[in-house]
XYZ file of C-alpha atoms in Angstrom:
63
model
C 103.511 -161.026 10.391
C 102.372 -160.290 6.872
C 100.100 -157.750 5.216
C 96.403 -156.947 5.550
C 94.176 -154.539 3.629
C 92.897 -151.895 6.045
C 90.889 -148.717 6.408
C 92.180 -146.186 8.917
C 89.789 -144.274 11.180
C 92.350 -141.811 12.518
C 90.022 -138.814 13.015
C 92.649 -136.368 11.844
C 94.621 -135.280 8.828
C 95.669 -138.403 6.903
C 99.373 -138.845 6.316
C 99.455 -140.220 2.780
C 102.518 -142.245 1.966
C 103.306 -142.725 5.643
C 103.644 -145.922 7.601
C 102.785 -147.175 11.057
C 104.575 -149.656 13.293
C 103.206 -151.354 16.375
C 101.420 -154.380 17.785
C 98.060 -155.383 16.296
C 95.534 -157.055 18.594
C 92.013 -158.404 18.098
C 89.978 -158.627 21.329
C 88.302 -161.879 22.404
C 85.294 -159.961 23.785
C 83.557 -156.753 22.703
C 84.778 -157.245 19.127
C 82.600 -154.441 17.766
C 83.885 -152.004 20.403
C 80.357 -151.076 21.484
C 81.360 -150.807 25.139
C 84.469 -149.559 26.902
C 87.122 -152.262 27.029
C 87.878 -151.514 30.669
C 84.402 -152.941 31.437
C 85.918 -156.281 30.401
C 89.113 -155.811 32.395
C 91.120 -155.272 29.204
C 93.778 -152.609 28.712
C 95.468 -151.865 25.400
C 97.803 -149.268 26.887
C 101.349 -149.662 25.568
C 104.125 -150.016 28.120
C 106.768 -147.264 28.229
C 109.452 -147.788 25.606
C 107.309 -150.091 23.420
C 105.563 -149.522 20.114
C 101.901 -148.426 20.176
C 99.077 -150.952 20.111
C 96.459 -151.040 17.343
C 93.112 -152.628 18.208
C 91.087 -154.227 15.415
C 87.312 -154.081 15.840
C 84.540 -155.410 13.613
C 82.441 -152.926 11.689
C 78.709 -153.169 12.070
C 75.580 -152.034 13.826
C 75.421 -152.105 17.601
C 72.900 -151.133 20.234
């Protein structure tokens, strides 16, 4: 709980003045998101009736 400065990579038309609600998670592995998370046995799929999940990944160069 609290606030964090962010940059949104939503690949669409930004909704200025809007808000988002959901669960924020930061993965223990694959923190730069270079590989598919299912390769690590991780799923960020929200369960029916719950808020969406937002995954935080580190910016940077990957190979």
